[in-house]
Coordinates of C-alpha atoms in Angstrom, one line a residue:
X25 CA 11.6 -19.9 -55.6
X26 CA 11.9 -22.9 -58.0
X27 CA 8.5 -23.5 -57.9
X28 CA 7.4 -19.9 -58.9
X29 CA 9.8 -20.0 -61.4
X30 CA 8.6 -23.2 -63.2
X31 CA 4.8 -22.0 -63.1
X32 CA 6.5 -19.0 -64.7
X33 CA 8.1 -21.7 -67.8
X34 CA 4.6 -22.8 -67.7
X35 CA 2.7 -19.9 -68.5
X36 CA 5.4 -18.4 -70.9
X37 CA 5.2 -21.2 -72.9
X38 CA 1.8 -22.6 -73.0
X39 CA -0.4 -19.5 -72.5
X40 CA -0.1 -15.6 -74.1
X41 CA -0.2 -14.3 -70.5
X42 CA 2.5 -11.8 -69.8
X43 CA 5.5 -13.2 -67.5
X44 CA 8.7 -12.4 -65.5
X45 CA 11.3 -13.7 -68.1
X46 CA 12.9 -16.7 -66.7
X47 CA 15.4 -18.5 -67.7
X48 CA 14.7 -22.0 -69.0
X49 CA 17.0 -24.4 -67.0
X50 CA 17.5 -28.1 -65.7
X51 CA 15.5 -27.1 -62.7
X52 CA 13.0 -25.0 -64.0
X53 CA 12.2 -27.6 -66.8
X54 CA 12.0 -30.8 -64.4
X55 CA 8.5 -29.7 -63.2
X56 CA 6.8 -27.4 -65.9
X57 CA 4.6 -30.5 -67.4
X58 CA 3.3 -30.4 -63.5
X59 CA 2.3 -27.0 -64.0
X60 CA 1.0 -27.2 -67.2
X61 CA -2.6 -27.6 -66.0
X62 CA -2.3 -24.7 -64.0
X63 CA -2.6 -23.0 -67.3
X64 CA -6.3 -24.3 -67.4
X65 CA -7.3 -22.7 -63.7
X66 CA -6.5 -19.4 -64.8
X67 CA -8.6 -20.4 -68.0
X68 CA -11.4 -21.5 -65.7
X69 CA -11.2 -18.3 -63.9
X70 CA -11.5 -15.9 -66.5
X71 CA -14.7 -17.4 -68.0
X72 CA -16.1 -17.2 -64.5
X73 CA -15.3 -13.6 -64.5
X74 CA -16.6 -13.6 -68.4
X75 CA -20.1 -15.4 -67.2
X76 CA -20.7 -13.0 -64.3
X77 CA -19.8 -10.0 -66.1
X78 CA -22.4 -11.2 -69.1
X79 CA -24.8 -11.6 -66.1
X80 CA -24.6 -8.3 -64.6
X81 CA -24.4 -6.0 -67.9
X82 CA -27.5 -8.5 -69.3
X83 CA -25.9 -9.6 -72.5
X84 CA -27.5 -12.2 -74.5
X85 CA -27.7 -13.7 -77.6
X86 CA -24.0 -15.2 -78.9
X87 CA -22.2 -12.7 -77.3
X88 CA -21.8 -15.0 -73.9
X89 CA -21.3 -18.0 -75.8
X90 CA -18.5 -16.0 -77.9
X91 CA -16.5 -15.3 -74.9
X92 CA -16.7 -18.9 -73.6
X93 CA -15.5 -20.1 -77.3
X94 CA -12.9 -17.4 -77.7
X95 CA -11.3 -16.5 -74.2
X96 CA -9.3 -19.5 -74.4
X97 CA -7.4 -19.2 -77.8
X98 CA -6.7 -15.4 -76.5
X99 CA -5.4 -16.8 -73.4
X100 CA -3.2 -19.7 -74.9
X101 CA -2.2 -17.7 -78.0
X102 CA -3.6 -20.5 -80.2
X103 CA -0.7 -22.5 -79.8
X104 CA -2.5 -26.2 -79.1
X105 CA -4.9 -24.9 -82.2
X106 CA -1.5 -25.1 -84.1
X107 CA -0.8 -28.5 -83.1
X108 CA -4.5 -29.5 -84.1
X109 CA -4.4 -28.0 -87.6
X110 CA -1.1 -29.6 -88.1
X111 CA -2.2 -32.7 -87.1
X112 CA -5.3 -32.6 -88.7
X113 CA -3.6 -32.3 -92.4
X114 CA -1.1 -35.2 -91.7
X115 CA -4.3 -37.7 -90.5
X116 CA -5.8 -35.9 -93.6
X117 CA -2.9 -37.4 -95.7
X118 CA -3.2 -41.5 -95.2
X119 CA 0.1 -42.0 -95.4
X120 CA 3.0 -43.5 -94.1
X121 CA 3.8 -42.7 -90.7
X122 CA 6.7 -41.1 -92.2
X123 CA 4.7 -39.1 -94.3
X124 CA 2.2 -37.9 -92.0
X125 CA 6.1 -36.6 -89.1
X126 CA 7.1 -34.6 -92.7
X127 CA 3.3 -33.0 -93.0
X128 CA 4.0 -32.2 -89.3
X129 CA 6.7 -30.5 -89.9
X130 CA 5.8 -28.3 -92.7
X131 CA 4.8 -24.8 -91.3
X132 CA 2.4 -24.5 -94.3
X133 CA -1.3 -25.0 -93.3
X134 CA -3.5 -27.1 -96.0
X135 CA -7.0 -27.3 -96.8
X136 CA -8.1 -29.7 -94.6
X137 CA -6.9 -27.9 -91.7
X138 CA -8.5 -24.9 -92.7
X139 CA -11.7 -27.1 -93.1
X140 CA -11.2 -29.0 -89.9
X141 CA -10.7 -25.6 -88.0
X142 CA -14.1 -23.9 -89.2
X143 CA -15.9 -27.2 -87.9
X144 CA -14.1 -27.2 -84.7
X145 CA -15.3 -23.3 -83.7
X146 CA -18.6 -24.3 -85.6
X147 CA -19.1 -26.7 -82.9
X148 CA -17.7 -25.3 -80.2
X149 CA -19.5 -22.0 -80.5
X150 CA -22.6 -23.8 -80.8
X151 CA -22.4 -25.8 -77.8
X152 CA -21.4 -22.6 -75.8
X153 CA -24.6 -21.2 -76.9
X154 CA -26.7 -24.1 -75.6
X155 CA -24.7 -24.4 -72.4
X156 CA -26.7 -23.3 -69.4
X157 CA -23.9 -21.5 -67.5
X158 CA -24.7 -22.7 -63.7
X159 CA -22.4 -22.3 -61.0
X160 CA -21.6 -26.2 -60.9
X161 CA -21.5 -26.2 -64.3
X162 CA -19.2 -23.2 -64.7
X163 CA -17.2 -24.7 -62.0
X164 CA -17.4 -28.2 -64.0
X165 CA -16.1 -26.6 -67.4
X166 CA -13.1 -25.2 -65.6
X167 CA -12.0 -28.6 -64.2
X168 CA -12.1 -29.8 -67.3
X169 CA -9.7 -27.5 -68.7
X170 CA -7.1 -28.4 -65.9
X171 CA -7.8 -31.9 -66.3
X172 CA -7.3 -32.1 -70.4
X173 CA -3.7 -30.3 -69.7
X174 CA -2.8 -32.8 -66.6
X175 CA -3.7 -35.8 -69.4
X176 CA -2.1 -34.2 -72.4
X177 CA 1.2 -33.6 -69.8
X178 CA 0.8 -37.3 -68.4
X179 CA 0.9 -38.4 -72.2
X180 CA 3.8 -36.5 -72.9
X181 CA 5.7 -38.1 -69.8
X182 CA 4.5 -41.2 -70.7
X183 CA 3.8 -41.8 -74.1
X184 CA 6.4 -43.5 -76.5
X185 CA 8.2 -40.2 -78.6
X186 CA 7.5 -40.3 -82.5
X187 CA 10.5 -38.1 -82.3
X188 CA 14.0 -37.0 -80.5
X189 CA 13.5 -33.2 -81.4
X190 CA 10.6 -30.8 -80.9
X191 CA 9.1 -29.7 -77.9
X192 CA 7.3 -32.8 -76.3
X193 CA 11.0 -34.3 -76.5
X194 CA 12.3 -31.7 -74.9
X195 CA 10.0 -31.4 -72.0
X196 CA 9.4 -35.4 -71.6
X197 CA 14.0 -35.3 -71.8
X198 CA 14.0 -32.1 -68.9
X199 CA 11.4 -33.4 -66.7
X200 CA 11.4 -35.8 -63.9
X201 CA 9.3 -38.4 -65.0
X202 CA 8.4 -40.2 -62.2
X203 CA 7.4 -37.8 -60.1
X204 CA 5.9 -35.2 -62.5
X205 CA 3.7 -38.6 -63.5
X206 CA 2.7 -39.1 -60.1
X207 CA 2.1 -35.0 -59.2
X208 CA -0.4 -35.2 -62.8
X209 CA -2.1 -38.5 -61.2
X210 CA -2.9 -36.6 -58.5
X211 CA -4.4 -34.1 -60.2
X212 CA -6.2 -35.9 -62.6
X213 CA -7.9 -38.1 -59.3
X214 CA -8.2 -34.4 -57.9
X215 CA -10.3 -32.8 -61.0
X216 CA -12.1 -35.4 -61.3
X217 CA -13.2 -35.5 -57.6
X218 CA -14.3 -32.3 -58.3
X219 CA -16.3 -32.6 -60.9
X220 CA -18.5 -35.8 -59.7
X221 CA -19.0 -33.8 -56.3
X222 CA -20.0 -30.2 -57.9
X223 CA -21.7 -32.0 -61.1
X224 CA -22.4 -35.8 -60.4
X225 CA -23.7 -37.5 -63.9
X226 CA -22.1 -34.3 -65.7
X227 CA -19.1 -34.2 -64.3
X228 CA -19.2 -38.4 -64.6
X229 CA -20.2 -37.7 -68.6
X230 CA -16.9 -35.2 -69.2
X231 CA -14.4 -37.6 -67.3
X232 CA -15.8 -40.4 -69.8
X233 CA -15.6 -38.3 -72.6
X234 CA -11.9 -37.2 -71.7
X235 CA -10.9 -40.8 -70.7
X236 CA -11.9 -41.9 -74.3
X237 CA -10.2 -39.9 -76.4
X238 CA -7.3 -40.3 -73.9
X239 CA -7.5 -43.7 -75.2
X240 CA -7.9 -42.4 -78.5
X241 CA -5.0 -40.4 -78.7
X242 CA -2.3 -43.0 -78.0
X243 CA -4.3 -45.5 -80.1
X244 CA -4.0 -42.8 -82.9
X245 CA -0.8 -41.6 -81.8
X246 CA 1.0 -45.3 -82.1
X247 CA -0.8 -46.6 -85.4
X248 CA -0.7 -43.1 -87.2
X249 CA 2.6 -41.2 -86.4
X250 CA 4.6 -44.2 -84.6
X251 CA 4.4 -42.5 -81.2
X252 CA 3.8 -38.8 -79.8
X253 CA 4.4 -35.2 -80.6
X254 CA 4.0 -32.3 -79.3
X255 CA 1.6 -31.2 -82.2
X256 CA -0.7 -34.2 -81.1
X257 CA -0.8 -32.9 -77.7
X258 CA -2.7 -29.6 -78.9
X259 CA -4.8 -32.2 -81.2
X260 CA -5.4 -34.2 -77.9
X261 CA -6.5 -31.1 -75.8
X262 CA -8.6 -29.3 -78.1
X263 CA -10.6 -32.5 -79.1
X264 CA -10.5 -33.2 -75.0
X265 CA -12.0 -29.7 -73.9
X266 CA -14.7 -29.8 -77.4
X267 CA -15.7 -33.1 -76.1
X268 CA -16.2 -32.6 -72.8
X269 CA -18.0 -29.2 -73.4
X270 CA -20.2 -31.6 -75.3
X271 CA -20.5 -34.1 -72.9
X272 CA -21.2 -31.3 -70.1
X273 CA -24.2 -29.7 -72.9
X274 CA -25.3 -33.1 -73.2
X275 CA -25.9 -33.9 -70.0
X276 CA -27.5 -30.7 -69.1
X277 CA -30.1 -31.5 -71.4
X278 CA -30.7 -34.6 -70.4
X279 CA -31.5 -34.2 -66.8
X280 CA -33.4 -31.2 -67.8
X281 CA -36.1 -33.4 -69.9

């Protein structure tokens, strides 16, 4: 029952897909970071279902590609696009480290956010509408979206906290960290399995791409803010799914030449 329960936290609070109010508790808190990249298979699915519909009513031009750019903000409720814009105005800043935790905090959205934003579904709709959506590539793109949550979680169990208040202090505080660290691990070695055995060099080019700006993130994380946040977790996982998307389109063309 527990374990339904916690994939029910999960969902309720990192996707806009209706759930059985639960109540959030010690034991339904300990493992939602676990089930955080659960949230990304039920992404994967629905542009599966998105790519086959396209297929059988024949639609072309952006419209595919639209979907593929779209269906997940409407499935998270754009709440890592939050954490990206937010974070994108307090890099934008250049200052203090102190500066850039009060720009996090401010619920006002500046202009490079706004700027940042329109770049970001710039790109990404462009590199939906040069991805040739294959079956291992489909499959590919949806194991990336699990695997970006099961790193953003791992960061937020193991990263060192900018702060002792907001919501990847609360959920790093509630969970059991050793073993919700080990349980992502596995499914980080899992996705990635996946994706050299259904993709080989593409699946090889997104699990480079994601381990980079991995790297990148707690680099960034440390020197700029003076540890994590929750809000750099949504920066993390929406530069994590652009960049493997690009890594994936990439590749594609490559072998294809």
């Amino acid at each position: 029952m527990n374990f339904f329960r916690t994939i029910a936290v999960a969902f309720s609070m990192f996707s806009a897909v209706p759930m059985p109010r639960v109540e959030w508790d010690q034991n339904t808190m300990r493992y939602v970071l676990a089930a955080f990249p659960l949230v990304g298979a039920a992404e994967g699915l629905a542009l599966w279902g998105w790519a086959a519909l396209c297929e059988v009513l024949g639609f072309g031009g952006l419209l595919p590609a639209a979907g593929f750019c779209l269906i997940p903000v409407f499935m998270t409720g754009g709440i890592h696009l939050d954490g990206y814009c937010d974070t994108c105005d307090a890099l934008a800043s250049h200052g203090t480290p102190e500066r850039k935790q009060e720009i996090l905090k401010d619920p006002h959205t500046g202009a490079f956010a706004v700027i940042r934003l329109s770049a970001y579904f710039l790109a990404s709709l462009a590199l939906c509408s040069a991805l040739r959506a294959d079956r291992s590539s489909l499959f590919c793109l949806g194991c990336g979206l699990v695997l970006g949550r099961a790193l953003s979680g791992l960061a937020v169990a193991s990263f060192p906290l900018a702060r002792s208040t907001g919501l990847a202090h609360t959920f790093a505080t509630s969970a059991d960290r050793r073993r919700v660290r080990r349980v992502l691990l596995a499914e980080i070695l899992f996705c990635l399995a996946l994706m050299l055995a259904a993709g080989g060099l593409r699946g090889a080019a997104m699990a480079l791409a994601a381990g980079l700006l991995f790297w990148h993130c707690h680099f960034r994380a440390v020197r700029s803010f003076g540890g994590f946040s929750g809000d750099l977790a949504g920066w993390f996982l929406q530069r994590c799914e652009l960049g493997m998307l690009g890594a994936l389109v990439l590749m594609q063309h490559l072998i294809s030449l």
